[in-house]
Amino acid sequence: MPGATTEISDTRGGDIDALVIGAGFAGLYQLLCLRDRLGLSVKALEAGAGVGGTWYWNRYPGARCDSESHAYCYTFSEDMMREWEWSERYPEQPEIMRYLNFVADRFDLKRDIHFNTRVTSAHYDEAANRWNVRTEAGEHFSAKYLITAVGCLSTANVPDIAGLESFQGDWYHTGQWPHEGVDFTGKRVGLVGTGSTGIQATPVIAATAAHLTVFQRTANYSVPARNVPLTPEFKQYVKDNAAEIRRATRSTPNGHPFVNSERMTFESSPEERHALYEAAWETGGLQFRTTFQDMMVNKAANDTAADFIRGKIRQIVNDPATAQKLSDIDHPYAAKRPPIDTNYFETFNRDNVSLVDVRAVPIECIAPDGIRTQDGDYPLDIIVFATGFDAMTGPMLRMDIRGRDGLPLAKAWESGPRNYLGLQVAGFPNLFTVTGPGSPSVLCNMPVAIEQHAEWIADCIAHMRDNGIERIEARPEAMDAWVEQVNAAADATLLPLATHSWYLGANIPGKPRVFMPYAGGMARYREICADVAAKNYAGFALSD
Ligand code: NA7
């Protein structure tokens, strides 16, 4: 690292035990665990001007969490679970921001967070056994432990479409939305992308735009969210059952408080199946996935769910040609992250909304006055890119992270992410990654995955301190075995069949195709991590 020795001399973090990168759900709780439970000196570095992480940046119209609010929260404090009241079945972005600020203030976390501080590099100094961290503004910090809590969906993917710089209207990516909002009134708007974000934003933009054109590359399933205000009775139920809700979220494969059905698809007659899918459609939400136990492992079983949803799309959408484009879906249901919606398909019945299938008729370029496809021009005042993220590895790799002997993380991961338990990479001592690739993360209700990681990391550091251990590092052979387990877990499901999903990195040109999250289930993963810790951190090299 050029100039390392002189840079360290003006380091601000000379006495810092741990640095946490990020102040979203993960960074806040990691800071709390290390500072307040272990008594370490800790700072968090956050690029945004406030707490919130993903939710700080994703302020697009309709931004709302797909997890149900009573389970989309921290569970480490039952008192806090009782103090906070959510207003709707699914929390909207501003309410999540209020919640995270409430948590940060309740535990006085902000005094140890440096906001507007984007980390550009983190280099390990083996002789000193410290991580030297540099920020965009040229500040330096140094700490023994480095914990990345940078989020899985925080590096916006703006597609490289020729001519974007020539566009004379305004354009936005949903993951970098202006804080002052965007007024669509009377505007001709083009929205590119029909993942969870595009599906949430479409009805809201259509409500005020003069015209909305949705550019769809891959048709997508969606199930109604059925969002409603929470009743006083339900709010009371949450307060009275905080411990039970926590227990439930910790016992299910994906960290949601829904009980997975034990029914197998073909044990029911077609009529019974249809009735069960109808009931699940009426209930709404991600729990549609739990209608049958084998939905995500048996393609024929999954086909029955997929056909049911395709049928619903054709029922809802009046124009047969539009219905056909929307229901012509090429992957199993929920093999890509399944969206849930409020009036998404219904929105295509509005006079001011149209759909363009850019798989059939690709976008050629962006012209000064709109989007040009192979079969014509779409004049636009505003383009909204709901085109997703360089997920999971993107936020890690855009920082220049270097481990022992200057090994760049980008080099260690050049064929795709490799780590042990999703927590540590061989060659990067004392670096922990919260909800990184190789952990359940995005396949789980995120706060549940985050709490488990932050607590495991804090317990690990406490163990090191209590036993005079200075370094912990994943062993290469443990890492190889874990990568195999991650692949095997994915291969046991239908998830890899969606060959263009961001779970596989397929949405980013040139990114290695590796199934990134651990698909073996959160409950199983929690057991594996606990077992490793109980066996004196088997698979990690501990040294003094
Ligand atoms: P997603 O799920 O990655 O969706 C992005 C959408 O944008 C998807 O429909 C893509 O089509 C489309 N896309 C991406 N690049 C292009 C280009 N170049 N041209 C046309 N269309 C494009 O991101 P979201 O923000 O919706 O959701 C991310 C997660 O946030 C979500 O899964 C939840 O976990 C919360 P494709 O399917 O790649 O053909």
Coordinates of C-alpha atoms and ligand atoms in Angstrom, one line a residue:
M1 CA 0.0 0.0 0.0
P2 CA 1.8 3.2 -1.1
G3 CA 2.5 5.6 1.7
A4 CA 0.9 3.3 4.3
T5 CA 3.2 4.2 7.1
T6 CA 2.8 7.9 6.9
E7 CA -1.0 7.5 6.4
I8 CA -1.3 5.5 9.6
S9 CA 0.3 8.3 11.5
D10 CA -2.7 10.5 11.1
T11 CA -5.2 7.8 11.7
R12 CA -8.3 8.7 13.6
G13 CA -8.9 5.3 14.9
G14 CA -5.7 4.5 16.8
D15 CA -7.5 3.1 19.8
I16 CA -10.5 1.6 18.0
D17 CA -11.1 -2.1 18.5
A18 CA -13.6 -2.6 15.7
L19 CA -14.8 -0.8 12.7
V20 CA -18.2 -1.5 11.2
I21 CA -18.9 -0.4 7.7
G22 CA -22.6 0.5 7.2
A23 CA -25.4 1.8 9.5
G24 CA -28.4 -0.1 8.2
F25 CA -30.1 -2.9 10.1
A26 CA -26.8 -4.8 10.2
G27 CA -24.4 -2.1 11.1
L28 CA -26.5 -0.6 13.9
Y29 CA -26.9 -4.0 15.6
Q30 CA -23.3 -4.9 15.1
L31 CA -22.3 -1.6 16.7
L32 CA -24.6 -2.2 19.6
C33 CA -23.4 -5.8 20.2
L34 CA -19.7 -4.9 20.2
R35 CA -19.9 -1.6 22.0
D36 CA -22.6 -2.1 24.6
R37 CA -22.3 -5.9 25.2
L38 CA -18.6 -6.4 24.8
G39 CA -17.5 -2.9 25.9
L40 CA -15.2 -2.5 22.9
S41 CA -14.3 0.8 21.3
V42 CA -16.2 0.8 18.0
K43 CA -17.0 3.2 15.2
A44 CA -19.4 2.7 12.3
L45 CA -18.7 4.4 9.0
E46 CA -21.7 5.1 6.9
A47 CA -21.9 6.6 3.3
G48 CA -25.4 8.1 3.8
A49 CA -26.2 11.2 5.9
G50 CA -28.4 9.1 8.2
V51 CA -29.0 5.5 9.4
G52 CA -31.1 3.1 7.3
G53 CA -28.7 1.5 4.8
T54 CA -30.8 0.1 1.9
W55 CA -33.8 2.0 3.1
Y56 CA -31.9 5.2 3.2
W57 CA -31.3 5.0 -0.6
N58 CA -34.4 3.2 -1.8
R59 CA -37.0 6.0 -1.6
Y60 CA -38.7 5.3 -4.9
P61 CA -42.5 5.6 -5.1
G62 CA -44.2 2.6 -3.5
A63 CA -41.0 1.5 -1.6
R64 CA -42.2 -1.0 1.0
C65 CA -40.8 -4.1 2.6
D66 CA -42.2 -7.5 1.5
S67 CA -41.7 -8.9 5.0
E68 CA -44.5 -8.4 7.4
S69 CA -43.9 -5.5 9.7
H70 CA -44.2 -7.5 13.0
A71 CA -41.4 -9.7 11.9
Y72 CA -39.3 -7.1 10.0
C73 CA -37.7 -5.7 13.1
Y74 CA -35.1 -6.5 15.7
T75 CA -36.0 -9.2 18.2
F76 CA -33.1 -8.9 20.6
S77 CA -35.1 -6.7 23.0
E78 CA -38.6 -7.8 23.9
D79 CA -39.2 -4.5 25.6
M80 CA -38.3 -2.7 22.3
M81 CA -40.6 -5.1 20.4
R82 CA -43.4 -3.9 22.7
E83 CA -42.5 -0.2 22.6
W84 CA -42.6 0.1 18.8
E85 CA -45.9 -0.1 16.9
W86 CA -46.0 -0.6 13.1
S87 CA -49.0 0.9 11.4
E88 CA -49.5 -1.4 8.4
R89 CA -49.1 -5.1 7.5
Y90 CA -46.0 -4.2 5.5
P91 CA -43.8 -1.3 6.5
E92 CA -43.4 1.5 4.1
Q93 CA -39.9 3.0 3.5
P94 CA -40.5 6.2 5.6
E95 CA -41.8 4.1 8.5
I96 CA -38.7 1.8 8.4
M97 CA -36.6 4.9 8.5
R98 CA -38.5 6.1 11.6
Y99 CA -38.0 2.7 13.2
L100 CA -34.3 2.5 12.6
N101 CA -33.9 6.1 13.9
F102 CA -35.9 5.1 16.9
V103 CA -33.6 2.1 17.6
A104 CA -30.4 4.2 17.0
D105 CA -31.6 6.9 19.4
R106 CA -32.9 4.4 22.0
F107 CA -29.4 2.9 22.2
D108 CA -27.5 6.2 21.6
L109 CA -25.8 4.7 18.6
K110 CA -25.4 7.8 16.4
R111 CA -22.6 9.2 18.6
D112 CA -20.4 6.4 17.3
I113 CA -21.4 6.6 13.6
H114 CA -19.5 8.8 11.1
F115 CA -22.1 9.7 8.5
N116 CA -21.3 10.9 5.0
T117 CA -18.3 8.7 5.2
R118 CA -17.8 6.3 2.3
V119 CA -15.1 3.7 2.7
T120 CA -12.9 3.4 -0.4
S121 CA -10.3 0.9 0.9
A122 CA -9.5 -1.5 3.7
H123 CA -6.0 -3.0 3.9
Y124 CA -4.8 -5.5 6.4
D125 CA -1.5 -4.8 8.0
E126 CA -0.2 -8.2 9.2
A127 CA 2.7 -6.9 11.4
A128 CA 0.3 -4.6 13.4
N129 CA -2.6 -7.0 13.0
R130 CA -4.9 -4.1 12.2
W131 CA -7.1 -3.1 9.3
N132 CA -6.4 0.3 7.8
V133 CA -9.4 1.9 6.4
R134 CA -9.5 4.9 4.1
T135 CA -12.5 7.0 3.1
E136 CA -13.5 9.0 0.1
A137 CA -12.8 12.2 2.0
G138 CA -9.3 11.0 2.7
E139 CA -9.8 10.1 6.4
H140 CA -8.0 7.1 7.9
F141 CA -9.2 4.7 10.5
S142 CA -7.4 1.7 12.0
A143 CA -8.9 -1.2 13.9
K144 CA -8.2 -4.8 14.9
Y145 CA -11.5 -6.1 13.7
L146 CA -13.3 -5.0 10.5
I147 CA -16.9 -5.9 10.0
T148 CA -18.7 -5.2 6.7
A149 CA -22.4 -4.5 7.1
V150 CA -22.7 -3.1 3.7
G151 CA -26.0 -4.7 2.6
C152 CA -26.8 -7.1 -0.2
L153 CA -28.6 -4.7 -2.4
S154 CA -26.8 -1.4 -2.2
T155 CA -24.8 -1.1 -5.5
A156 CA -27.2 0.2 -8.0
N157 CA -27.1 -1.4 -11.5
V158 CA -27.7 1.3 -14.1
P159 CA -27.7 -0.6 -17.4
D160 CA -25.1 0.4 -19.9
I161 CA -27.5 1.5 -22.7
A162 CA -26.0 3.6 -25.5
G163 CA -27.1 7.2 -25.5
L164 CA -28.1 7.6 -21.9
E165 CA -25.9 10.6 -21.6
S166 CA -27.8 12.2 -24.5
F167 CA -31.2 11.9 -22.8
Q168 CA -32.7 15.4 -22.4
G169 CA -35.2 14.4 -19.8
D170 CA -34.5 13.3 -16.2
W171 CA -33.5 9.8 -15.3
Y172 CA -33.3 8.0 -11.9
H173 CA -32.3 4.6 -10.5
T174 CA -34.8 3.5 -7.8
G175 CA -31.9 2.6 -5.5
Q176 CA -30.5 6.2 -5.6
W177 CA -33.8 8.1 -5.4
P178 CA -33.7 11.8 -4.7
H179 CA -34.7 12.7 -1.2
E180 CA -37.0 15.5 -2.4
G181 CA -39.0 13.0 -4.5
V182 CA -39.9 13.2 -8.2
D183 CA -43.1 14.8 -9.5
F184 CA -44.5 12.6 -12.3
T185 CA -47.6 14.8 -12.8
G186 CA -48.4 15.2 -16.5
K187 CA -45.1 13.5 -17.5
R188 CA -44.4 10.7 -20.0
V189 CA -42.6 8.2 -17.9
G190 CA -40.7 5.1 -19.0
L191 CA -39.9 2.4 -16.3
V192 CA -37.3 -0.2 -17.1
G193 CA -37.4 -3.4 -15.0
T194 CA -40.1 -5.6 -13.6
G195 CA -38.5 -7.0 -10.4
S196 CA -39.9 -6.4 -7.0
T197 CA -39.1 -2.7 -7.3
G198 CA -40.6 -2.1 -10.7
I199 CA -43.7 -4.0 -9.6
Q200 CA -44.1 -1.8 -6.5
A201 CA -43.4 1.5 -8.4
T202 CA -45.6 0.9 -11.4
P203 CA -49.0 1.5 -9.8
V204 CA -47.8 4.5 -7.9
I205 CA -46.2 6.2 -10.8
A206 CA -49.2 5.4 -13.1
A207 CA -51.5 7.3 -10.6
T208 CA -50.0 10.7 -11.5
A209 CA -48.1 10.3 -14.8
A210 CA -49.6 11.4 -18.1
H211 CA -48.5 8.1 -19.5
L212 CA -46.4 5.2 -18.1
T213 CA -44.6 2.8 -20.4
V214 CA -43.2 -0.3 -18.7
F215 CA -40.3 -1.9 -20.4
Q216 CA -40.3 -5.6 -19.5
R217 CA -37.4 -7.9 -20.2
T218 CA -38.5 -10.8 -18.2
A219 CA -42.1 -11.4 -17.2
N220 CA -42.5 -12.0 -13.5
Y221 CA -44.9 -13.6 -11.1
S222 CA -46.5 -11.5 -8.4
V223 CA -48.9 -12.3 -5.7
P224 CA -51.1 -9.6 -4.0
A225 CA -49.5 -8.2 -0.9
R226 CA -52.9 -7.4 0.6
N227 CA -51.5 -4.6 2.6
V228 CA -53.8 -3.2 5.3
P229 CA -53.6 -1.0 8.4
L230 CA -52.9 -3.1 11.4
T231 CA -55.9 -3.3 13.8
P232 CA -55.5 -2.4 17.5
E233 CA -56.1 -6.2 18.2
F234 CA -53.2 -7.2 16.0
K235 CA -50.9 -4.6 17.6
Q236 CA -51.8 -5.9 21.0
Y237 CA -51.2 -9.5 19.8
V238 CA -47.7 -8.5 18.7
K239 CA -47.0 -6.9 22.1
D240 CA -48.3 -9.9 24.0
N241 CA -46.5 -12.4 21.9
A242 CA -43.1 -10.9 21.3
A243 CA -41.3 -13.9 22.5
E244 CA -43.4 -16.3 20.4
I245 CA -42.9 -14.2 17.3
R246 CA -39.1 -14.2 17.9
R247 CA -39.2 -18.0 18.4
A248 CA -41.2 -18.5 15.2
T249 CA -38.9 -16.4 13.0
R250 CA -35.9 -18.3 14.4
S251 CA -37.4 -21.7 13.6
T252 CA -38.5 -21.3 10.0
P253 CA -36.3 -21.8 6.9
N254 CA -36.6 -18.3 5.7
G255 CA -37.0 -16.3 9.0
H256 CA -40.7 -15.4 8.4
P257 CA -43.2 -16.2 11.1
F258 CA -45.3 -18.4 8.8
V259 CA -45.6 -22.1 9.5
N260 CA -44.6 -24.0 6.4
S261 CA -47.2 -26.4 5.2
E262 CA -46.5 -30.1 5.5
R263 CA -48.8 -30.9 2.6
M264 CA -47.2 -32.2 -0.6
T265 CA -48.6 -30.9 -3.8
F266 CA -49.8 -34.1 -5.4
E267 CA -51.4 -35.4 -2.3
S268 CA -54.2 -33.0 -3.1
S269 CA -56.7 -33.3 -6.0
P270 CA -56.5 -30.6 -8.6
E271 CA -59.7 -29.1 -7.1
E272 CA -58.3 -29.1 -3.6
R273 CA -55.0 -27.6 -4.8
H274 CA -56.9 -24.8 -6.6
A275 CA -58.9 -24.0 -3.5
L276 CA -55.6 -23.9 -1.4
Y277 CA -54.0 -21.6 -4.0
E278 CA -57.1 -19.4 -4.0
A279 CA -57.0 -19.1 -0.2
A280 CA -53.3 -18.3 -0.4
W281 CA -53.9 -15.7 -3.1
E282 CA -56.6 -14.1 -0.9
T283 CA -54.3 -14.1 2.2
G284 CA -51.5 -12.6 0.0
G285 CA -47.8 -12.1 0.6
L286 CA -44.7 -14.1 0.5
Q287 CA -46.4 -16.9 2.4
F288 CA -47.9 -18.0 -0.9
R289 CA -44.7 -20.0 -1.2
T290 CA -45.6 -22.1 1.8
T291 CA -48.9 -23.5 0.4
F292 CA -47.1 -26.8 -0.3
Q293 CA -44.0 -28.2 1.2
D294 CA -42.5 -29.3 -2.1
M295 CA -43.1 -26.1 -4.1
M296 CA -39.4 -25.1 -4.3
V297 CA -38.0 -28.6 -4.8
N298 CA -40.3 -30.3 -7.3
K299 CA -40.7 -28.8 -10.7
A300 CA -44.0 -30.4 -11.4
A301 CA -45.3 -29.2 -8.1
N302 CA -44.0 -25.7 -8.8
D303 CA -45.7 -25.8 -12.2
T304 CA -49.1 -26.0 -10.5
A305 CA -48.4 -22.8 -8.6
A306 CA -46.9 -21.1 -11.6
D307 CA -50.0 -22.0 -13.7
F308 CA -52.3 -20.8 -11.1
I309 CA -50.6 -17.3 -11.0
R310 CA -50.5 -17.2 -14.9
G311 CA -54.2 -17.8 -14.9
K312 CA -54.7 -15.0 -12.4
I313 CA -52.7 -12.6 -14.6
R314 CA -54.9 -13.5 -17.6
Q315 CA -58.0 -13.0 -15.5
I316 CA -57.0 -9.6 -14.2
V317 CA -55.5 -8.0 -17.4
N318 CA -58.2 -7.1 -19.9
D319 CA -56.1 -6.7 -23.0
P320 CA -55.2 -10.3 -24.2
A321 CA -52.0 -9.3 -25.9
T322 CA -50.8 -7.5 -22.7
A323 CA -51.9 -10.4 -20.5
Q324 CA -50.0 -12.8 -22.8
K325 CA -46.7 -10.7 -22.4
L326 CA -47.2 -10.5 -18.6
S327 CA -47.9 -14.1 -18.1
D328 CA -45.3 -15.6 -20.5
I329 CA -42.9 -16.3 -17.6
D330 CA -39.8 -18.4 -18.3
H331 CA -38.8 -19.6 -14.8
P332 CA -40.3 -21.5 -11.9
Y333 CA -42.3 -19.5 -9.4
A334 CA -40.1 -18.0 -6.7
A335 CA -36.9 -19.2 -8.4
K336 CA -36.2 -15.5 -8.7
R337 CA -37.1 -13.5 -5.7
P338 CA -40.9 -13.4 -5.8
P339 CA -42.5 -10.0 -5.8
I340 CA -45.7 -9.1 -4.0
D341 CA -47.8 -6.2 -5.2
T342 CA -50.6 -3.8 -4.7
N343 CA -52.6 -3.6 -8.0
Y344 CA -49.6 -4.3 -10.3
F345 CA -51.4 -6.3 -13.0
E346 CA -54.6 -4.2 -12.6
T347 CA -52.5 -1.1 -13.5
F348 CA -52.2 -2.4 -17.1
N349 CA -56.0 -1.9 -17.4
R350 CA -55.5 1.9 -17.1
D351 CA -55.6 3.9 -20.3
N352 CA -52.4 5.7 -19.4
V353 CA -50.3 2.5 -19.1
S354 CA -48.7 0.4 -21.7
L355 CA -46.2 -2.5 -21.7
V356 CA -43.3 -3.1 -24.1
D357 CA -41.7 -6.5 -24.3
V358 CA -38.0 -5.7 -24.7
R359 CA -37.0 -9.4 -24.8
A360 CA -39.0 -9.6 -28.1
V361 CA -38.1 -6.1 -29.2
P362 CA -34.8 -5.1 -27.5
I363 CA -34.0 -1.5 -26.5
E364 CA -31.6 -0.2 -29.2
C365 CA -30.5 2.9 -27.5
I366 CA -31.6 5.9 -25.5
A367 CA -32.3 8.9 -27.8
P368 CA -32.4 12.5 -26.6
D369 CA -36.2 12.3 -26.4
G370 CA -36.8 8.8 -25.1
I371 CA -36.2 5.1 -25.5
R372 CA -35.6 3.6 -29.0
T373 CA -36.5 -0.1 -29.5
Q374 CA -36.2 -2.2 -32.6
D375 CA -39.8 -1.5 -33.5
G376 CA -40.0 2.2 -32.7
D377 CA -39.5 5.2 -30.5
Y378 CA -41.1 5.9 -27.1
P379 CA -40.9 9.7 -26.4
L380 CA -40.3 10.2 -22.6
D381 CA -39.8 13.0 -20.1
I382 CA -38.5 10.8 -17.3
I383 CA -36.9 7.3 -17.3
V384 CA -36.9 5.3 -14.1
F385 CA -34.4 2.4 -13.9
A386 CA -35.8 -0.3 -11.6
T387 CA -33.0 -2.4 -12.9
G388 CA -31.7 -3.9 -9.6
F389 CA -28.3 -4.2 -8.0
D390 CA -24.9 -5.7 -8.3
A391 CA -26.1 -7.9 -5.5
M392 CA -24.2 -9.3 -2.6
T393 CA -20.6 -9.0 -3.9
G394 CA -21.0 -5.6 -5.5
P395 CA -20.9 -3.6 -2.3
M396 CA -17.8 -5.6 -1.1
L397 CA -15.9 -5.4 -4.3
R398 CA -16.4 -1.7 -4.9
M399 CA -14.2 -1.1 -1.8
D400 CA -10.6 -1.9 -2.3
I401 CA -10.3 -4.7 0.3
R402 CA -6.9 -6.3 0.6
G403 CA -5.9 -9.1 3.0
R404 CA -2.6 -10.7 3.9
D405 CA 0.3 -9.9 1.5
G406 CA -1.9 -7.3 -0.2
L407 CA -4.3 -10.0 -1.7
P408 CA -7.2 -8.1 -3.2
L409 CA -10.6 -9.5 -2.4
A410 CA -11.4 -9.0 -6.0
K411 CA -8.7 -11.5 -6.9
A412 CA -9.7 -14.0 -4.2
W413 CA -13.3 -13.8 -5.6
E414 CA -12.4 -13.5 -9.3
S415 CA -14.3 -16.8 -10.1
G416 CA -17.1 -15.9 -7.7
P417 CA -17.4 -15.4 -3.9
R418 CA -15.7 -18.0 -1.7
N419 CA -15.8 -17.9 2.0
Y420 CA -16.5 -20.0 5.1
L421 CA -20.0 -19.8 6.5
G422 CA -20.5 -16.6 4.6
L423 CA -18.6 -15.0 7.5
Q424 CA -14.9 -15.0 6.7
V425 CA -12.5 -15.3 3.7
A426 CA -9.2 -17.2 4.0
G427 CA -6.4 -14.6 3.8
F428 CA -8.4 -11.9 5.4
P429 CA -7.9 -12.2 9.2
N430 CA -10.3 -10.6 11.6
L431 CA -12.6 -9.5 8.7
F432 CA -16.2 -10.5 9.1
T433 CA -18.9 -10.1 6.6
V434 CA -22.5 -9.7 7.7
T435 CA -25.0 -11.4 5.5
G436 CA -22.5 -11.8 2.7
P437 CA -22.7 -14.4 0.0
G438 CA -22.6 -17.9 1.4
S439 CA -25.1 -17.1 4.1
P440 CA -28.9 -17.3 3.9
S441 CA -29.1 -13.4 3.8
V442 CA -31.4 -12.5 0.9
L443 CA -33.3 -15.8 1.1
C444 CA -34.2 -14.9 4.7
N445 CA -36.2 -12.2 6.3
M446 CA -33.2 -9.9 6.6
P447 CA -33.4 -8.8 10.3
V448 CA -33.4 -12.4 11.4
A449 CA -30.3 -13.2 9.3
I450 CA -28.6 -10.0 10.5
E451 CA -29.2 -10.6 14.2
Q452 CA -27.8 -14.1 14.0
H453 CA -24.6 -12.9 12.2
A454 CA -24.1 -9.9 14.5
E455 CA -24.5 -12.0 17.6
W456 CA -22.2 -14.8 16.3
I457 CA -19.5 -12.3 15.4
A458 CA -19.8 -10.6 18.8
D459 CA -19.6 -14.0 20.5
C460 CA -16.6 -14.9 18.5
I461 CA -14.8 -11.7 19.3
A462 CA -15.6 -12.2 23.0
H463 CA -14.2 -15.7 22.8
M464 CA -11.0 -14.3 21.3
R465 CA -10.7 -11.7 23.9
D466 CA -11.3 -14.1 26.8
N467 CA -8.7 -16.6 25.4
G468 CA -6.0 -14.2 24.4
I469 CA -6.6 -14.9 20.7
E470 CA -5.4 -12.2 18.4
R471 CA -6.5 -13.5 14.9
I472 CA -9.2 -15.5 13.4
E473 CA -9.2 -16.6 9.9
A474 CA -11.1 -19.1 7.8
R475 CA -9.0 -22.2 6.8
P476 CA -8.9 -22.7 3.0
E477 CA -10.1 -26.3 3.3
A478 CA -13.1 -25.2 5.4
M479 CA -13.8 -22.6 2.8
D480 CA -13.7 -25.1 0.0
A481 CA -16.0 -27.5 1.9
W482 CA -18.5 -24.7 2.6
V483 CA -18.6 -23.5 -1.0
E484 CA -19.5 -27.1 -1.9
Q485 CA -22.3 -27.1 0.7
V486 CA -23.6 -23.8 -0.6
N487 CA -23.7 -25.2 -4.1
A488 CA -25.3 -28.5 -3.0
A489 CA -28.0 -26.6 -1.0
A490 CA -28.9 -24.5 -4.1
D491 CA -28.9 -27.6 -6.3
A492 CA -31.4 -29.3 -4.1
T493 CA -33.9 -26.6 -4.9
L494 CA -35.4 -25.1 -8.1
L495 CA -33.6 -21.8 -7.5
P496 CA -30.8 -22.3 -10.0
L497 CA -33.4 -22.9 -12.8
A498 CA -33.9 -19.1 -13.0
T499 CA -30.7 -18.8 -15.0
H500 CA -30.9 -15.0 -15.2
S501 CA -31.5 -14.2 -11.6
W502 CA -29.4 -11.9 -9.4
Y503 CA -29.0 -14.7 -6.9
L504 CA -26.6 -16.1 -9.6
G505 CA -25.1 -12.8 -10.5
A506 CA -26.6 -13.2 -14.0
N507 CA -28.0 -9.6 -14.1
I508 CA -24.6 -8.1 -14.3
P509 CA -22.6 -8.5 -17.5
G510 CA -19.4 -10.3 -16.9
K511 CA -20.1 -11.3 -13.3
P512 CA -19.3 -15.0 -12.5
R513 CA -22.4 -17.2 -12.4
V514 CA -22.3 -18.6 -8.9
F515 CA -25.4 -19.1 -6.7
M516 CA -24.5 -16.8 -3.9
P517 CA -26.9 -17.2 -0.9
Y518 CA -27.0 -20.3 1.2
A519 CA -30.3 -22.0 0.4
G520 CA -30.2 -24.7 3.1
G521 CA -32.5 -22.6 5.4
M522 CA -31.9 -20.1 8.2
A523 CA -32.7 -22.5 11.0
R524 CA -30.3 -25.1 9.7
Y525 CA -27.6 -22.5 9.1
R526 CA -28.0 -21.2 12.6
E527 CA -27.3 -24.7 13.9
I528 CA -24.3 -25.1 11.7
C529 CA -22.8 -21.8 13.0
A530 CA -23.5 -22.6 16.6
D531 CA -22.0 -26.0 16.2
V532 CA -18.8 -24.6 14.7
A533 CA -18.5 -22.1 17.6
A534 CA -19.1 -24.9 20.1
K535 CA -16.3 -27.0 18.5
N536 CA -13.8 -24.2 19.3
Y537 CA -14.4 -22.5 16.0
A538 CA -13.7 -25.6 13.9
G539 CA -12.6 -24.6 10.4
F540 CA -11.1 -21.3 11.6
A541 CA -7.4 -20.8 12.4
L542 CA -7.1 -19.0 15.7
S543 CA -3.7 -17.6 16.7
D544 CA -2.2 -15.3 19.3
Ligands
NA7_1 P1 -34.3 -7.1 -9.7 O1 -35.1 -8.1 -9.1 O2 -32.9 -7.4 -10.1 O3 -35.1 -6.6 -11.0 C1 -34.5 -5.8 -12.0 C2 -35.3 -5.8 -13.2 O4 -34.7 -4.9 -14.2 C3 -35.6 -7.1 -13.9 O5 -36.8 -7.1 -14.4 C4 -34.5 -7.1 -15.0 O6 -34.8 -7.9 -16.1 C5 -34.6 -5.6 -15.4 N1 -33.4 -5.2 -16.1 C6 -32.1 -5.2 -15.7 N2 -31.3 -4.7 -16.6 C7 -32.1 -4.4 -17.7 C8 -31.8 -3.9 -19.0 N3 -30.6 -3.6 -19.4 N4 -32.8 -3.8 -19.9 C9 -34.1 -4.1 -19.5 N5 -34.4 -4.6 -18.3 C10 -33.4 -4.8 -17.4 O7 -34.2 -5.7 -8.9 P2 -35.3 -5.1 -7.9 O8 -34.8 -3.7 -7.5 O9 -36.6 -5.1 -8.6 O10 -35.4 -6.0 -6.7 C11 -34.2 -6.3 -6.0 C12 -34.6 -6.9 -4.7 O11 -35.0 -5.9 -3.7 C13 -35.7 -7.8 -4.7 O12 -35.5 -9.1 -5.2 C14 -36.1 -7.9 -3.2 O13 -35.2 -8.8 -2.5 C15 -35.9 -6.5 -2.8 P3 -34.2 -9.4 -16.1 O14 -35.1 -10.2 -15.1 O15 -32.8 -9.4 -15.6 O16 -34.4 -9.9 -17.5

